[in-house]
mmCIF file of C-alpha atoms in Angstrom:
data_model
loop_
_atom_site.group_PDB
_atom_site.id
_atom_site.type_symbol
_atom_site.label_atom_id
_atom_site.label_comp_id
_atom_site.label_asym_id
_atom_site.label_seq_id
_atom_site.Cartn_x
_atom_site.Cartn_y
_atom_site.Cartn_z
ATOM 1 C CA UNK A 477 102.990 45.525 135.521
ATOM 2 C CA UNK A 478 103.173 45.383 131.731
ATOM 3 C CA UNK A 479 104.088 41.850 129.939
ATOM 4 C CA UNK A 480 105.408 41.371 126.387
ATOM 5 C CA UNK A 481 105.387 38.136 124.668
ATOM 6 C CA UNK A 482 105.879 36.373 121.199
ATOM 7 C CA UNK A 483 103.009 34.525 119.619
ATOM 8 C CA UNK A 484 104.375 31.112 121.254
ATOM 9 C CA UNK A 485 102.938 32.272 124.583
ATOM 10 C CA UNK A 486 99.594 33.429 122.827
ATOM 11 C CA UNK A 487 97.775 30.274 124.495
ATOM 12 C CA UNK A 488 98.506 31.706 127.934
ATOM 13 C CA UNK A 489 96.927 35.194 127.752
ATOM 14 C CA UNK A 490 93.809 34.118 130.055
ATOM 15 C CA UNK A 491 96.477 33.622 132.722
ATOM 16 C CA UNK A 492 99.141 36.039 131.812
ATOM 17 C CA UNK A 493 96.247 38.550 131.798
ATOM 18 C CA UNK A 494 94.634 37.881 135.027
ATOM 19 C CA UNK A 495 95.149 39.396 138.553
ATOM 20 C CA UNK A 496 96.218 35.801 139.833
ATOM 21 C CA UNK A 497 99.372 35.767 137.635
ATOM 22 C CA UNK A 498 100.554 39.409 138.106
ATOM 23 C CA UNK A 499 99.875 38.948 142.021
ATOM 24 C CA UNK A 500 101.904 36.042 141.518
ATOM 25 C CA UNK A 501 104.983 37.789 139.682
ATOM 26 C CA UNK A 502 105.385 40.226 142.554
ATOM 27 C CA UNK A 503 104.826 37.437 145.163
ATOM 28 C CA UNK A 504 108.482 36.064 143.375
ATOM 29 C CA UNK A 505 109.844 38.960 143.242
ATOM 30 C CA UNK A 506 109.248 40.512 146.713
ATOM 31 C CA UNK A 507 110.301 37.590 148.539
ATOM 32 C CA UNK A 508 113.809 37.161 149.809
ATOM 33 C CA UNK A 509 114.139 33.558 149.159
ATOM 34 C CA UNK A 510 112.254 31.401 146.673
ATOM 35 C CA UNK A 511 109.597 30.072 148.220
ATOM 36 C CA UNK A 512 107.781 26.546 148.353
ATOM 37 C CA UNK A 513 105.047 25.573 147.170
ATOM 38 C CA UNK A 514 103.376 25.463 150.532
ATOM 39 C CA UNK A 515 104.421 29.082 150.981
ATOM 40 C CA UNK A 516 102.980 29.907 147.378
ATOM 41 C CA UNK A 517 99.764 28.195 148.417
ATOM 42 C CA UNK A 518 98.912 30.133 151.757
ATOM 43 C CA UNK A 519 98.920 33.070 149.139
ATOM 44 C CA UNK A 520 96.967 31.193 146.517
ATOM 45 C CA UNK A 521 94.784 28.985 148.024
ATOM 46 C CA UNK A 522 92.356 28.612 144.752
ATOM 47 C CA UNK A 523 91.640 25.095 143.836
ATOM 48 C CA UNK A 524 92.345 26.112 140.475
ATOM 49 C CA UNK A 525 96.205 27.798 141.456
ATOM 50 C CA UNK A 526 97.877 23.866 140.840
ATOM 51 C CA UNK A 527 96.895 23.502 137.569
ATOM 52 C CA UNK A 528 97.946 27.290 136.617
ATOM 53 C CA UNK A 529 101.373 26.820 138.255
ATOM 54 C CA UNK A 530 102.112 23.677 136.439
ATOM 55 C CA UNK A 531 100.916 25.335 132.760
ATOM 56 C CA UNK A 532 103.413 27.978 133.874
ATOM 57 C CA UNK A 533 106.430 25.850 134.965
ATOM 58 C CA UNK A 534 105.749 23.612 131.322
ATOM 59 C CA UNK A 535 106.158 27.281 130.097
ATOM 60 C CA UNK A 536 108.998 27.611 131.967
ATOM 61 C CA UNK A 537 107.866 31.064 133.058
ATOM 62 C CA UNK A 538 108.432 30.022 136.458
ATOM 63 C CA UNK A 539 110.934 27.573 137.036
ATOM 64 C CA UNK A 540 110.861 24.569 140.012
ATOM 65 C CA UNK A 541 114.304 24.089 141.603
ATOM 66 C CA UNK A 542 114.969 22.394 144.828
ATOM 67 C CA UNK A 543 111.390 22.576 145.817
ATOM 68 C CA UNK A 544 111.944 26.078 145.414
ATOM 69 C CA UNK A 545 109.885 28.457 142.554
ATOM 70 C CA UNK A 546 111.815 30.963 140.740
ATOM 71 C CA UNK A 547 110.679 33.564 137.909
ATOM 72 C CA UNK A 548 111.659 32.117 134.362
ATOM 73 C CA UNK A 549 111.292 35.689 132.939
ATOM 74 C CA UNK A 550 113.418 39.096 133.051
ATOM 75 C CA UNK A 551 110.819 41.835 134.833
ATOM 76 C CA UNK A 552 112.699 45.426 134.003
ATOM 77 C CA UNK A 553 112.556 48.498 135.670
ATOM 78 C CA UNK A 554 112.917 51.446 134.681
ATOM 79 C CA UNK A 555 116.497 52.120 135.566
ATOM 80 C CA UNK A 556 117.320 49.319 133.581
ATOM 81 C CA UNK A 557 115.824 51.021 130.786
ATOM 82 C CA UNK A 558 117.735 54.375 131.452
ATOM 83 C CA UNK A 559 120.987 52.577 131.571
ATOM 84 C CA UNK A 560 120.212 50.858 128.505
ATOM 85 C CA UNK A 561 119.017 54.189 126.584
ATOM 86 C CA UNK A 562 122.531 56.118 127.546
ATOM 87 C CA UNK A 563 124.978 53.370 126.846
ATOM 88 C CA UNK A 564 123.474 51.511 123.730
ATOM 89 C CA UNK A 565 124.743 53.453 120.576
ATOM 90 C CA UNK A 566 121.337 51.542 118.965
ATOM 91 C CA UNK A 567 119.166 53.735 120.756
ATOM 92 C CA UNK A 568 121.298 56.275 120.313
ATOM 93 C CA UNK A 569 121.174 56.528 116.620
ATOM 94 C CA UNK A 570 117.744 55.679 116.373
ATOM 95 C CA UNK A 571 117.085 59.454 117.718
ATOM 96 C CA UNK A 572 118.246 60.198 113.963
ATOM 97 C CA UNK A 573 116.810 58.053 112.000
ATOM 98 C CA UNK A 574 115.188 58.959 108.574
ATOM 99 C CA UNK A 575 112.278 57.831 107.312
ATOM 100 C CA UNK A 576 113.430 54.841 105.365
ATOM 101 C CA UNK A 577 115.534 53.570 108.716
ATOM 102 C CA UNK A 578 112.589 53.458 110.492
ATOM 103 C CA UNK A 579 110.204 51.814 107.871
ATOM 104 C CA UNK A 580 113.269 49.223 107.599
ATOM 105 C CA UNK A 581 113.588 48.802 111.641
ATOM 106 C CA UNK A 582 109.643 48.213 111.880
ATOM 107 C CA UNK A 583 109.425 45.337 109.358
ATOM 108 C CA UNK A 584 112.657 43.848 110.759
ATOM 109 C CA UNK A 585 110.690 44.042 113.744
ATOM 110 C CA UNK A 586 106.851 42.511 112.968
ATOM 111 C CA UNK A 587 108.887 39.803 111.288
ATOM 112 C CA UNK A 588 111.337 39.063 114.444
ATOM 113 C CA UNK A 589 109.008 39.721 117.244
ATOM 114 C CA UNK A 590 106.466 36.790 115.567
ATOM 115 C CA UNK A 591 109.811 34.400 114.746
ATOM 116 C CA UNK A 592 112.130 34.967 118.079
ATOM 117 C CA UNK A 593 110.271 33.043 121.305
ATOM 118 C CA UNK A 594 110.353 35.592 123.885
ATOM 119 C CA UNK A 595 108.516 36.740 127.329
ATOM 120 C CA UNK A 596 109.523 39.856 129.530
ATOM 121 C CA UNK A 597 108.208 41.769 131.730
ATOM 122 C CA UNK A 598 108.174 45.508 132.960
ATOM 123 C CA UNK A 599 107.073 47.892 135.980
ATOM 124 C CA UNK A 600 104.277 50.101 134.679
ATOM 125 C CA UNK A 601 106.710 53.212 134.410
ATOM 126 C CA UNK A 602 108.714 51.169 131.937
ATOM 127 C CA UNK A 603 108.345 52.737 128.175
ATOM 128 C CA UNK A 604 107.944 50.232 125.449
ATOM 129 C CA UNK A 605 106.495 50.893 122.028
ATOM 130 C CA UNK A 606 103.552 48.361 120.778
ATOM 131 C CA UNK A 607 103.722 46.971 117.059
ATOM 132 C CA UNK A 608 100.753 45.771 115.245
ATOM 133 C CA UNK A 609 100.820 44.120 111.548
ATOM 134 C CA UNK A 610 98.562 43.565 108.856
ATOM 135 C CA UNK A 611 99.110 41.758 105.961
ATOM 136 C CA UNK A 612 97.721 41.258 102.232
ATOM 137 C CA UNK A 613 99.705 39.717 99.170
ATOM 138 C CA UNK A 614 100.227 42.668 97.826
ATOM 139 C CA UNK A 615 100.790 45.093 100.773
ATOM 140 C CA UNK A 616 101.161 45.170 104.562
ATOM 141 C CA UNK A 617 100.489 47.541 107.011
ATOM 142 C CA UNK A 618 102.159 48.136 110.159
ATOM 143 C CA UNK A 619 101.259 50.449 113.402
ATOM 144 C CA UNK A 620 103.707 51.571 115.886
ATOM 145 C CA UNK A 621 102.268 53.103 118.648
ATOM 146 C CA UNK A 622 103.201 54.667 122.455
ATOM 147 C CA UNK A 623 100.569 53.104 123.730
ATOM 148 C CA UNK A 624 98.154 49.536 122.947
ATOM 149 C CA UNK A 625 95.173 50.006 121.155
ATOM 150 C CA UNK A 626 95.517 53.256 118.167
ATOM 151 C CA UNK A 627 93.236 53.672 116.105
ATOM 152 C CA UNK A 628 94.677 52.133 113.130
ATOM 153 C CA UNK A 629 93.476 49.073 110.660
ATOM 154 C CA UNK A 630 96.150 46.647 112.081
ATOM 155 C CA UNK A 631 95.288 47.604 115.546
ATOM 156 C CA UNK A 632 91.349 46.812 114.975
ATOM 157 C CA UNK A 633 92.120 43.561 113.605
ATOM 158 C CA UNK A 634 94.312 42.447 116.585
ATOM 159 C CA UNK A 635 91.480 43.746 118.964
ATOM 160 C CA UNK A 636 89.007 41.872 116.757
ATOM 161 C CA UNK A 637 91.198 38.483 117.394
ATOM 162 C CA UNK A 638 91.701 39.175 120.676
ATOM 163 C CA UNK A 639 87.604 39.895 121.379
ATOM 164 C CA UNK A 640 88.638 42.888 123.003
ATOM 165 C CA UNK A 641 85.375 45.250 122.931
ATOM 166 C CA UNK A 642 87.260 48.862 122.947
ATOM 167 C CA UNK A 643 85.510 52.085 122.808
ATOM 168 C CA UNK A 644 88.276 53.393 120.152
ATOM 169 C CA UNK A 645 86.559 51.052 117.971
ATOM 170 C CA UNK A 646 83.117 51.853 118.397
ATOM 171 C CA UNK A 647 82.335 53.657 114.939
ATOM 172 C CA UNK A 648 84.985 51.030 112.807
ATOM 173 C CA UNK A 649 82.523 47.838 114.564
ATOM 174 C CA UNK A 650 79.001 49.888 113.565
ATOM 175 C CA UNK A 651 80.501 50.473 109.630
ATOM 176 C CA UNK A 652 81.842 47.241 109.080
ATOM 177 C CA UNK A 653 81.111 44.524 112.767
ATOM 178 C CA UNK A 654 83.746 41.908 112.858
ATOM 179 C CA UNK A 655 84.723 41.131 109.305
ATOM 180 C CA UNK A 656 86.905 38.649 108.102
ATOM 181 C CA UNK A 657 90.296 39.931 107.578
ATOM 182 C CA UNK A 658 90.856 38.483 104.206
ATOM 183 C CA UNK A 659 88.189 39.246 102.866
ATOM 184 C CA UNK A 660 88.443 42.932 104.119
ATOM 185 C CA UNK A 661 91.973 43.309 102.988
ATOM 186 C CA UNK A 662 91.050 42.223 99.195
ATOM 187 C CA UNK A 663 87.985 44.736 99.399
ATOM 188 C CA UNK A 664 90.111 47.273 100.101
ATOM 189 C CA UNK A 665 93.431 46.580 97.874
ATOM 190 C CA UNK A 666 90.557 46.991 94.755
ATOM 191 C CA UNK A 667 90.147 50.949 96.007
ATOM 192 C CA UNK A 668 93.515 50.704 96.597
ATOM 193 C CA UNK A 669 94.506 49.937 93.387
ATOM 194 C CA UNK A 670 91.836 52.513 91.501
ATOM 195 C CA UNK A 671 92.798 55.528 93.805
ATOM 196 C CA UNK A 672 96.440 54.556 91.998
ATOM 197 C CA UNK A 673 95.310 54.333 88.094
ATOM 198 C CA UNK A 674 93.487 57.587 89.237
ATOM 199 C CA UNK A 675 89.610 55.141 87.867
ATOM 200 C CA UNK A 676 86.715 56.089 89.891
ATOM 201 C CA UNK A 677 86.120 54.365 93.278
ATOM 202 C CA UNK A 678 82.626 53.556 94.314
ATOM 203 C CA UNK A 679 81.073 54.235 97.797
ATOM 204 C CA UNK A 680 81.483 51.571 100.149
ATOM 205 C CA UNK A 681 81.970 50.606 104.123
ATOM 206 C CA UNK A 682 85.271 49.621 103.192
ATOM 207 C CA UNK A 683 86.153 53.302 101.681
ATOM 208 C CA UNK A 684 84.235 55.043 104.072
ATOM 209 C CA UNK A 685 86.473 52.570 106.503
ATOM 210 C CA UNK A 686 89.549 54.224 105.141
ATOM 211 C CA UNK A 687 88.812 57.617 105.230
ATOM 212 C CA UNK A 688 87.895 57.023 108.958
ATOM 213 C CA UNK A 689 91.049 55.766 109.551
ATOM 214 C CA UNK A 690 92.932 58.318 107.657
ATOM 215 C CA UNK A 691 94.254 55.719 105.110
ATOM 216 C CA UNK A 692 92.169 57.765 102.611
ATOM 217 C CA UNK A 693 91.324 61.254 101.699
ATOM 218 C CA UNK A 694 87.919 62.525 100.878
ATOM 219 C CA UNK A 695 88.898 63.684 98.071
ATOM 220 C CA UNK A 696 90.650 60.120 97.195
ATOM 221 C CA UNK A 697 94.117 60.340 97.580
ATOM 222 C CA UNK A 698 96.140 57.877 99.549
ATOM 223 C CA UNK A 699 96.888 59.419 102.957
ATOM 224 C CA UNK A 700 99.974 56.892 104.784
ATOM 225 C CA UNK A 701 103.494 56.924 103.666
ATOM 226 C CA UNK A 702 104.222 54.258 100.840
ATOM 227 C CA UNK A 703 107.162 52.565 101.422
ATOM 228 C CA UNK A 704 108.825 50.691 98.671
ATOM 229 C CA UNK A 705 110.329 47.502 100.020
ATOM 230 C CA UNK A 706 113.315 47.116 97.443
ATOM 231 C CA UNK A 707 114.555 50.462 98.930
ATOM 232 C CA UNK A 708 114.223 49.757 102.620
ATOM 233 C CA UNK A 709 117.489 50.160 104.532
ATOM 234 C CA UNK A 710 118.521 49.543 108.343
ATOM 235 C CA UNK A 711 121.853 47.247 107.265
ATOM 236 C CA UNK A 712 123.867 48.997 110.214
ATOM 237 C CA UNK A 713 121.678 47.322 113.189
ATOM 238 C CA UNK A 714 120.032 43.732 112.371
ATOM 239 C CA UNK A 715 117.150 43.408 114.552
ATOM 240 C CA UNK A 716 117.834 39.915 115.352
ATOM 241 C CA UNK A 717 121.576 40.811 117.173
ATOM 242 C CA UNK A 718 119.458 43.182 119.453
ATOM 243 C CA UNK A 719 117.517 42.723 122.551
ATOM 244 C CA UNK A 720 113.644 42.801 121.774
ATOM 245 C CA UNK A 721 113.265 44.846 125.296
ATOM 246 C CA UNK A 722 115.762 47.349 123.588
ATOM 247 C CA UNK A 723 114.160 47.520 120.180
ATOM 248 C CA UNK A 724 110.605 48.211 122.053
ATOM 249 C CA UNK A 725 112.043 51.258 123.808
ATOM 250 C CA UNK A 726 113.463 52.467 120.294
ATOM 251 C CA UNK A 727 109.926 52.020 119.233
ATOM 252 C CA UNK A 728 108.632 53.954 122.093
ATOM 253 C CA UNK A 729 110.566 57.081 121.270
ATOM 254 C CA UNK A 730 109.573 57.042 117.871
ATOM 255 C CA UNK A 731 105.978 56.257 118.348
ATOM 256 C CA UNK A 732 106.218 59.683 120.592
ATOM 257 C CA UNK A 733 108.286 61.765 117.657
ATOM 258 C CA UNK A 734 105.474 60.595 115.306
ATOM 259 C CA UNK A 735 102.662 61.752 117.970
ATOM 260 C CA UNK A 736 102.414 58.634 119.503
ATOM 261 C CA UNK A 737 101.649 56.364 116.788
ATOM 262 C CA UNK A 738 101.686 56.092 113.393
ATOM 263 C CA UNK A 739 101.275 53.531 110.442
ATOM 264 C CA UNK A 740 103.335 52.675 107.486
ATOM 265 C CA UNK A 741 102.207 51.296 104.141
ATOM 266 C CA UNK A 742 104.614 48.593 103.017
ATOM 267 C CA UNK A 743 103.816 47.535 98.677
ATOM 268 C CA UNK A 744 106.637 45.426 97.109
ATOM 269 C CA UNK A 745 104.913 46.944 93.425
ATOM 270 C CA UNK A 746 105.658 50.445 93.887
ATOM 271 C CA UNK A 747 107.489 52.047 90.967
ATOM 272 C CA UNK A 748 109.581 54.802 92.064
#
């Protein structure tokens, strides 16, 4: 089972993460009344299950009623998401989409999905698309991807936060360990900037960086699509009127049209 959360929830990812919480899920939804708590506890008889339970019911991820315990959370399968896909005219004509509907979609979407409190759940067969964001003053990246963990900048970064050790990684850690963020991000808007005024760019980790990551050329010229944000357009579906569960499973289709993932460069001082 797959779970997908807003940064509100980000303090429970030791627990949402662990086998004691998904064993727990299916415990609530296998059984064909709630059960107690002295029917929870034959199954979790850990000193340490009380406390977890009550961090989750101040979560309200599992809800007490009547002595009873209840799921606080949708878990969908993937018929749900089938039924969903042929009768939402969203998904629909998101198939179609050009390049500028999608660029608008995405940063709709790393804006909402940080804003909008939300926590779902999903069976493993369940397709949802994973976004990961990167921002600088002057530009931000974002990576949308089939699957977690691409090989992009904004993915590295989240893996960096999350001390996830990932073999995808491997080289990017050797060239340039755990740096700071910031200070990586203004490091590399300097090249960023010469590669534009076409001034010579002088050999670095943080090029050599980029052209690992195919943000770069060899030969210096800038590899991801630039997307100017004054021109950005998706005015016919506001991300906030639809279901985050929905809007991952548009992601998931495109993240497999692009060849399951892809990253867009977002600059608010591009002249076109």
């Amino acid at each position: 089972m797959k779970f997908f959360y807003s940064p509100h929830y980000r303090s429970l990812q030791p627990i949402v993460a662990s086998s004691e919480f998904h064993d727990l899920v299916h415990v609530l939804l296998s059984c064909q009344e709630p059960p107690t708590l002295r029917e929870l506890k034959t199954k979790f008889p850990e000193v340490s299950f009380d406390k977890t339970l009550d961090r989750l019911i101040a979560s309200a991820l599992i809800i007490r009623q009547n002595r009873r315990y209840f799921l606080g959370f949708p878990v969908y399968t993937e018929e749900d998401q089938k039924q969903l896909q042929e009768s939402d005219g969203f998904y629909q004509d998101a198939l179609d989409w050009s390049t500028q509907e999608i660029a608008g979609f995405l940063k709709n979407f790393a804006t909402l999905s940080n804003e909008k409190k939300y926590f779902y759940g999903c069976l493993q067969e369940v397709e949802q698309g994973i976004v990961y964001s990167l921002a600088h003053e002057s530009f931000q990246m974002i990576s949308y991807a089939e699957a977690p963990w691409p090989p992009t900048l904004p993915a590295f970064f989240e893996a960096n936060r999350q001390l996830q050790n990932l073999s995808v990684y491997d080289e990017l850690i050797d060239l340039i360990g755990d740096v700071d963020p910031v200070y990586y991000l203004d490091q590399v808007s300097v090249i960023f900037e010469r590669i534009r005024k076409n001034k010579k760019v002088r050999p670095s980790i943080f090029l050599e960086s980029l052209q690992q990551l195919k943000i770069v050329s060899s030969e210096l010229d800038f590899l991801l699509e630039e997307i100017n944000c004054d021109n950005l357009k998706n005015g016919r579906y506001p991300s906030a009127e639809k279901d985050i569960f929905l809007q991952r499973s548009v992601l998931a289709h495109l993240a497999k049209k692009a060849g399951s993932y892809n990253t867009f460069f977002f600059n608010d001082n591009l002249d076109f």
